[in-house]
mmCIF file of C-alpha atoms and ligand atoms in Angstrom:
data_model
loop_
_atom_site.group_PDB
_atom_site.id
_atom_site.type_symbol
_atom_site.label_atom_id
_atom_site.label_comp_id
_atom_site.label_asym_id
_atom_site.label_seq_id
_atom_site.Cartn_x
_atom_site.Cartn_y
_atom_site.Cartn_z
ATOM 1 C CA UNK P 1 0.000 0.000 0.000
ATOM 2 C CA UNK P 2 1.235 3.506 -0.844
ATOM 3 C CA UNK P 3 2.070 5.550 2.260
ATOM 4 C CA UNK P 4 -0.220 8.521 2.971
ATOM 5 C CA UNK P 5 1.499 11.872 2.306
ATOM 6 C CA UNK P 6 2.832 13.550 5.420
ATOM 7 C CA UNK P 7 0.342 16.098 6.753
ATOM 8 C CA UNK P 8 1.650 19.656 6.409
ATOM 9 C CA UNK P 9 2.405 21.065 9.834
ATOM 10 C CA UNK P 10 1.189 24.640 10.047
ATOM 11 C CA UNK P 11 0.072 27.208 12.585
ATOM 12 C CA UNK P 12 -3.445 28.604 12.064
ATOM 13 C CA UNK P 13 -3.948 32.127 13.336
ATOM 14 C CA UNK P 14 -6.828 34.643 13.387
ATOM 15 C CA UNK P 15 -7.072 36.912 10.355
ATOM 16 C CA UNK P 16 -6.060 40.224 11.941
ATOM 17 C CA UNK P 17 -3.052 38.781 13.777
ATOM 18 C CA UNK P 18 -2.163 36.826 10.641
ATOM 19 C CA UNK P 19 -1.948 39.911 8.433
ATOM 20 C CA UNK P 20 -0.129 41.853 11.154
ATOM 21 C CA UNK P 21 2.601 39.197 10.908
ATOM 22 C CA UNK P 22 2.406 38.736 7.124
ATOM 23 C CA UNK P 23 2.780 42.517 6.501
ATOM 24 C CA UNK P 24 6.580 42.439 6.768
ATOM 25 C CA UNK P 25 6.946 40.196 3.697
ATOM 26 C CA UNK P 26 3.581 40.584 1.930
ATOM 27 C CA UNK P 27 4.694 42.908 -0.876
ATOM 28 C CA UNK P 28 7.915 41.037 -1.610
ATOM 29 C CA UNK P 29 6.310 37.635 -2.256
ATOM 30 C CA UNK P 30 5.974 35.927 -5.618
ATOM 31 C CA UNK P 31 2.189 35.546 -5.204
ATOM 32 C CA UNK P 32 0.570 34.013 -8.322
ATOM 33 C CA UNK P 33 -2.862 35.280 -7.278
ATOM 34 C CA UNK P 34 -1.652 38.882 -7.127
ATOM 35 C CA UNK P 35 0.253 38.541 -10.429
ATOM 36 C CA UNK P 36 -2.810 37.108 -12.182
ATOM 37 C CA UNK P 37 -5.139 39.702 -10.665
ATOM 38 C CA UNK P 38 -2.927 42.564 -11.856
ATOM 39 C CA UNK P 39 -3.114 41.196 -15.428
ATOM 40 C CA UNK P 40 -6.910 41.227 -15.517
ATOM 41 C CA UNK P 41 -8.401 43.720 -13.054
ATOM 42 C CA UNK P 42 -7.202 46.986 -14.554
ATOM 43 C CA UNK P 43 -9.810 47.162 -17.329
ATOM 44 C CA UNK P 44 -12.602 46.608 -14.768
ATOM 45 C CA UNK P 45 -11.554 49.592 -12.638
ATOM 46 C CA UNK P 46 -9.945 52.226 -14.823
ATOM 47 C CA UNK P 47 -9.987 55.030 -15.820
ATOM 48 C CA UNK P 48 -10.275 56.626 -12.350
ATOM 49 C CA UNK P 49 -8.856 60.150 -12.748
ATOM 50 C CA UNK P 50 -11.105 62.563 -10.865
ATOM 51 C CA UNK P 51 -13.205 59.761 -9.335
ATOM 52 C CA UNK P 52 -13.744 58.794 -5.695
ATOM 53 C CA UNK P 53 -12.571 55.265 -4.861
ATOM 54 C CA UNK P 54 -13.021 53.173 -1.708
ATOM 55 C CA UNK P 55 -10.520 50.313 -1.295
ATOM 56 C CA UNK P 56 -12.083 47.982 1.249
ATOM 57 C CA UNK P 57 -9.564 45.606 2.839
ATOM 58 C CA UNK P 58 -6.732 47.631 1.281
ATOM 59 C CA UNK P 59 -3.843 45.769 2.948
ATOM 60 C CA UNK P 60 -0.508 47.357 2.041
ATOM 61 C CA UNK P 61 -2.254 49.741 -0.347
ATOM 62 C CA UNK P 62 -1.384 47.822 -3.518
ATOM 63 C CA UNK P 63 -4.399 49.252 -5.364
ATOM 64 C CA UNK P 64 -5.091 52.327 -3.206
ATOM 65 C CA UNK P 65 -1.727 53.973 -3.860
ATOM 66 C CA UNK P 66 -1.687 53.195 -7.597
ATOM 67 C CA UNK P 67 -5.218 54.565 -8.036
ATOM 68 C CA UNK P 68 -4.352 57.717 -6.086
ATOM 69 C CA UNK P 69 -1.338 58.186 -8.401
ATOM 70 C CA UNK P 70 -3.730 57.782 -11.340
ATOM 71 C CA UNK P 71 -5.710 60.777 -10.082
ATOM 72 C CA UNK P 72 -8.431 59.208 -7.906
ATOM 73 C CA UNK P 73 -9.437 60.480 -4.467
ATOM 74 C CA UNK P 74 -8.953 57.281 -2.468
ATOM 75 C CA UNK P 75 -10.230 56.154 0.930
ATOM 76 C CA UNK P 76 -8.763 52.837 2.070
ATOM 77 C CA UNK P 77 -9.809 50.648 4.990
ATOM 78 C CA UNK P 78 -8.339 47.592 6.733
ATOM 79 C CA UNK P 79 -8.159 46.216 10.283
ATOM 80 C CA UNK P 80 -4.493 45.193 10.220
ATOM 81 C CA UNK P 81 -2.368 47.920 11.768
ATOM 82 C CA UNK P 82 0.828 46.475 10.279
ATOM 83 C CA UNK P 83 -0.585 46.225 6.740
ATOM 84 C CA UNK P 84 -1.798 49.838 7.031
ATOM 85 C CA UNK P 85 1.632 50.981 8.294
ATOM 86 C CA UNK P 86 3.240 49.499 5.164
ATOM 87 C CA UNK P 87 0.623 51.198 2.988
ATOM 88 C CA UNK P 88 1.236 54.606 4.595
ATOM 89 C CA UNK P 89 4.990 54.345 3.964
ATOM 90 C CA UNK P 90 4.596 54.026 0.179
ATOM 91 C CA UNK P 91 5.388 57.023 -2.025
ATOM 92 C CA UNK P 92 2.061 58.485 -3.145
ATOM 93 C CA UNK P 93 0.201 57.311 -0.011
ATOM 94 C CA UNK P 94 0.101 60.875 1.395
ATOM 95 C CA UNK P 95 -3.052 61.642 -0.576
ATOM 96 C CA UNK P 96 -4.904 58.464 0.505
ATOM 97 C CA UNK P 97 -7.202 58.546 3.549
ATOM 98 C CA UNK P 98 -6.527 55.355 5.525
ATOM 99 C CA UNK P 99 -9.004 54.066 8.133
ATOM 100 C CA UNK P 100 -8.424 51.181 10.530
ATOM 101 C CA UNK P 101 -11.715 49.300 10.774
ATOM 102 C CA UNK P 102 -13.127 45.763 11.032
ATOM 103 C CA UNK P 103 -15.265 44.992 7.966
ATOM 104 C CA UNK P 104 -17.592 42.859 10.100
ATOM 105 C CA UNK P 105 -18.948 46.141 11.507
ATOM 106 C CA UNK P 106 -20.844 48.873 9.583
ATOM 107 C CA UNK P 107 -18.342 51.029 7.695
ATOM 108 C CA UNK P 108 -17.740 54.585 8.997
ATOM 109 C CA UNK P 109 -18.328 55.996 5.489
ATOM 110 C CA UNK P 110 -21.190 57.940 3.893
ATOM 111 C CA UNK P 111 -23.837 56.431 1.582
ATOM 112 C CA UNK P 112 -23.211 56.716 -2.182
ATOM 113 C CA UNK P 113 -19.920 58.591 -1.690
ATOM 114 C CA UNK P 114 -17.805 56.540 -4.126
ATOM 115 C CA UNK P 115 -17.680 56.057 -7.906
ATOM 116 C CA UNK P 116 -15.676 52.848 -7.506
ATOM 117 C CA UNK P 117 -15.705 50.449 -4.563
ATOM 118 C CA UNK P 118 -12.951 47.827 -4.574
ATOM 119 C CA UNK P 119 -12.698 44.742 -2.420
ATOM 120 C CA UNK P 120 -9.651 42.774 -3.518
ATOM 121 C CA UNK P 121 -8.498 39.392 -2.190
ATOM 122 C CA UNK P 122 -10.491 39.831 1.028
ATOM 123 C CA UNK P 123 -13.722 37.822 0.742
ATOM 124 C CA UNK P 124 -12.194 34.475 1.682
ATOM 125 C CA UNK P 125 -11.775 35.987 5.180
ATOM 126 C CA UNK P 126 -15.376 37.137 5.498
ATOM 127 C CA UNK P 127 -18.008 34.907 7.125
ATOM 128 C CA UNK P 128 -21.117 36.986 6.330
ATOM 129 C CA UNK P 129 -20.913 37.848 2.635
ATOM 130 C CA UNK P 130 -24.401 39.364 2.375
ATOM 131 C CA UNK P 131 -23.712 41.977 5.090
ATOM 132 C CA UNK P 132 -20.404 42.902 3.481
ATOM 133 C CA UNK P 133 -21.949 43.186 -0.008
ATOM 134 C CA UNK P 134 -24.736 45.349 1.444
ATOM 135 C CA UNK P 135 -22.110 47.722 2.856
ATOM 136 C CA UNK P 136 -20.164 47.769 -0.450
ATOM 137 C CA UNK P 137 -23.432 48.597 -2.254
ATOM 138 C CA UNK P 138 -24.330 51.322 0.246
ATOM 139 C CA UNK P 139 -21.042 53.147 -0.415
ATOM 140 C CA UNK P 140 -21.375 53.026 -4.190
ATOM 141 C CA UNK P 141 -23.017 55.766 -6.275
ATOM 142 C CA UNK P 142 -25.953 54.653 -8.437
ATOM 143 C CA UNK P 143 -23.854 55.098 -11.601
ATOM 144 C CA UNK P 144 -20.703 53.582 -10.105
ATOM 145 C CA UNK P 145 -19.582 50.008 -9.627
ATOM 146 C CA UNK P 146 -18.085 47.576 -7.200
ATOM 147 C CA UNK P 147 -15.072 45.515 -8.267
ATOM 148 C CA UNK P 148 -14.214 42.322 -6.426
ATOM 149 C CA UNK P 149 -11.290 39.935 -6.792
ATOM 150 C CA UNK P 150 -11.016 36.759 -4.782
ATOM 151 C CA UNK P 151 -9.062 33.512 -4.769
ATOM 152 C CA UNK P 152 -11.034 31.057 -6.904
ATOM 153 C CA UNK P 153 -12.931 28.495 -4.788
ATOM 154 C CA UNK P 154 -11.301 25.720 -6.893
ATOM 155 C CA UNK P 155 -8.075 26.482 -4.984
ATOM 156 C CA UNK P 156 -9.670 24.963 -1.875
ATOM 157 C CA UNK P 157 -9.753 21.626 -3.781
ATOM 158 C CA UNK P 158 -5.936 21.886 -3.812
ATOM 159 C CA UNK P 159 -5.961 22.576 -0.061
ATOM 160 C CA UNK P 160 -4.918 26.193 -0.636
ATOM 161 C CA UNK P 161 -5.934 29.021 1.665
ATOM 162 C CA UNK P 162 -4.263 32.321 2.584
ATOM 163 C CA UNK P 163 -0.842 31.355 3.949
ATOM 164 C CA UNK P 164 2.716 32.517 4.381
ATOM 165 C CA UNK P 165 5.951 31.544 6.084
ATOM 166 C CA UNK P 166 6.172 33.620 9.253
ATOM 167 C CA UNK P 167 9.513 35.494 9.097
ATOM 168 C CA UNK P 168 9.771 35.558 12.901
ATOM 169 C CA UNK P 169 9.278 31.782 13.425
ATOM 170 C CA UNK P 170 10.065 30.294 10.009
ATOM 171 C CA UNK P 171 6.821 28.305 10.357
ATOM 172 C CA UNK P 172 4.206 27.808 7.683
ATOM 173 C CA UNK P 173 1.228 29.854 8.847
ATOM 174 C CA UNK P 174 -2.391 29.676 7.698
ATOM 175 C CA UNK P 175 -4.587 32.739 8.099
ATOM 176 C CA UNK P 176 -8.100 31.925 9.251
ATOM 177 C CA UNK P 177 -10.568 32.025 6.369
ATOM 178 C CA UNK P 178 -13.890 30.774 4.992
ATOM 179 C CA UNK P 179 -14.482 28.619 1.938
ATOM 180 C CA UNK P 180 -17.216 30.124 -0.272
ATOM 181 C CA UNK P 181 -18.366 28.767 -3.639
ATOM 182 C CA UNK P 182 -18.896 30.877 -6.782
ATOM 183 C CA UNK P 183 -22.660 30.571 -6.195
ATOM 184 C CA UNK P 184 -22.232 31.957 -2.641
ATOM 185 C CA UNK P 185 -20.682 35.124 -4.081
ATOM 186 C CA UNK P 186 -23.338 35.483 -6.774
ATOM 187 C CA UNK P 187 -26.231 34.872 -4.364
ATOM 188 C CA UNK P 188 -24.783 37.191 -1.704
ATOM 189 C CA UNK P 189 -24.624 39.939 -4.346
ATOM 190 C CA UNK P 190 -28.202 39.224 -5.456
ATOM 191 C CA UNK P 191 -29.483 39.138 -1.868
ATOM 192 C CA UNK P 192 -27.740 42.450 -1.172
ATOM 193 C CA UNK P 193 -29.693 43.965 -4.082
ATOM 194 C CA UNK P 194 -26.680 44.297 -6.428
ATOM 195 C CA UNK P 195 -26.655 43.631 -10.177
ATOM 196 C CA UNK P 196 -24.054 41.365 -11.743
ATOM 197 C CA UNK P 197 -22.202 43.281 -14.460
ATOM 198 C CA UNK P 198 -19.203 40.990 -15.004
ATOM 199 C CA UNK P 199 -17.885 37.647 -13.752
ATOM 200 C CA UNK P 200 -14.761 35.866 -15.003
ATOM 201 C CA UNK P 201 -12.554 32.984 -13.879
ATOM 202 C CA UNK P 202 -8.822 33.047 -14.568
ATOM 203 C CA UNK P 203 -6.336 30.200 -14.723
ATOM 204 C CA UNK P 204 -2.546 30.308 -14.722
ATOM 205 C CA UNK P 205 -1.278 30.246 -18.318
ATOM 206 C CA UNK P 206 2.150 29.260 -19.635
ATOM 207 C CA UNK P 207 3.420 32.847 -19.681
ATOM 208 C CA UNK P 208 2.627 33.346 -15.989
ATOM 209 C CA UNK P 209 3.935 29.885 -15.045
ATOM 210 C CA UNK P 210 7.239 30.753 -16.732
ATOM 211 C CA UNK P 211 7.454 34.107 -14.957
ATOM 212 C CA UNK P 212 6.505 32.885 -11.473
ATOM 213 C CA UNK P 213 7.972 29.735 -9.882
ATOM 214 C CA UNK P 214 5.034 29.564 -7.434
ATOM 215 C CA UNK P 215 2.468 29.786 -10.272
ATOM 216 C CA UNK P 216 3.917 26.839 -12.188
ATOM 217 C CA UNK P 217 2.145 24.146 -10.179
ATOM 218 C CA UNK P 218 -1.236 25.801 -10.888
ATOM 219 C CA UNK P 219 -0.853 25.756 -14.684
ATOM 220 C CA UNK P 220 -4.365 25.663 -16.256
ATOM 221 C CA UNK P 221 -6.009 25.623 -12.805
ATOM 222 C CA UNK P 222 -8.546 28.378 -11.947
ATOM 223 C CA UNK P 223 -6.874 30.633 -9.407
ATOM 224 C CA UNK P 224 -8.788 33.908 -9.584
ATOM 225 C CA UNK P 225 -12.414 35.028 -9.685
ATOM 226 C CA UNK P 226 -13.287 38.586 -10.751
ATOM 227 C CA UNK P 227 -16.724 40.121 -10.244
ATOM 228 C CA UNK P 228 -18.100 43.559 -11.062
ATOM 229 C CA UNK P 229 -21.416 44.653 -9.559
ATOM 230 C CA UNK P 230 -23.697 47.675 -9.854
ATOM 231 C CA UNK P 231 -25.959 49.046 -7.155
HETATM 232 C C1 SAM G 1 -4.829 39.235 0.922
HETATM 233 S S1 SAM G 1 -4.885 40.810 1.707
HETATM 234 C C2 SAM G 1 -5.359 41.821 0.317
HETATM 235 C C3 SAM G 1 -4.975 43.248 0.498
HETATM 236 C C4 SAM G 1 -5.264 44.164 -0.684
HETATM 237 N N1 SAM G 1 -6.690 44.305 -0.907
HETATM 238 C C5 SAM G 1 -4.603 43.630 -1.932
HETATM 239 O O1 SAM G 1 -5.333 43.175 -2.813
HETATM 240 O O2 SAM G 1 -3.376 43.667 -2.013
HETATM 241 C C6 SAM G 1 -6.399 40.740 2.651
HETATM 242 C C7 SAM G 1 -6.613 41.973 3.504
HETATM 243 O O3 SAM G 1 -7.937 41.928 4.036
HETATM 244 C C8 SAM G 1 -7.893 42.419 5.344
HETATM 245 N N2 SAM G 1 -9.056 41.914 6.086
HETATM 246 C C9 SAM G 1 -9.486 40.638 6.186
HETATM 247 N N3 SAM G 1 -10.567 40.570 6.973
HETATM 248 C C10 SAM G 1 -10.823 41.837 7.403
HETATM 249 C C11 SAM G 1 -11.784 42.418 8.262
HETATM 250 N N4 SAM G 1 -12.728 41.689 8.869
HETATM 251 N N5 SAM G 1 -11.743 43.743 8.476
HETATM 252 C C12 SAM G 1 -10.780 44.515 7.873
HETATM 253 N N6 SAM G 1 -9.833 44.030 7.065
HETATM 254 C C13 SAM G 1 -9.850 42.699 6.816
HETATM 255 C C14 SAM G 1 -6.576 41.899 5.898
HETATM 256 O O4 SAM G 1 -6.138 42.628 7.031
HETATM 257 C C15 SAM G 1 -5.668 42.042 4.688
HETATM 258 O O5 SAM G 1 -4.974 43.276 4.694
#
């Protein structure tokens, strides 16, 4: 009989503490999900010059700072102090309004104040999707839209969830999350009264696999889900 593979030994930590620890190395990682997202999300968001943008779950400000540089007035929110510290240190972050806030609670932002509402690579940490989508919809102007990126649920079939190697312990560390299916996202949007404007699923192709050693093992596997919604 073939031996069972060794179980992977990993620490599992709550989301906020997880990102506080991950912050130190987050931007320097070869993360196939981020690389793939950056190839496909731009056309769903831009142009943004002169527009108001909310970046919900902004992390180290990957989108917030770039959109501010592109001429948007950006408000960015996250509950991880360490991720926010990294965001604030980036050139161009001076014009972004950063808010530390837990997305499980109502957002301290005005109704219909934003032309674009982004929520990127966050939803796999959110238990109550409908409440979050309702808040995203509340922020968005009637003629604006909400852009969401999330790790594709098919990644859970490969045992993948948000994870990193903790630089302080050297241990593989899993950040607490929730497995949602594509239908959960679509139904949460519908139940929050939002209209589906775009949905696409993206796999790693040969070009990305060649460029990123970590992407190679996911060749042809769906890694990313992109959704655009209207109020
Ligand atoms: C994978 S990072 C993505 C960051 C950024 N949106 C990006 O795409 O680079 C997920 C972010 O969601 C934030 N997050 C997760 N759950 C949250 C919650 N309940 N409240 C606030 N932020 C949350 C984490 O702190 C982390 O910064």
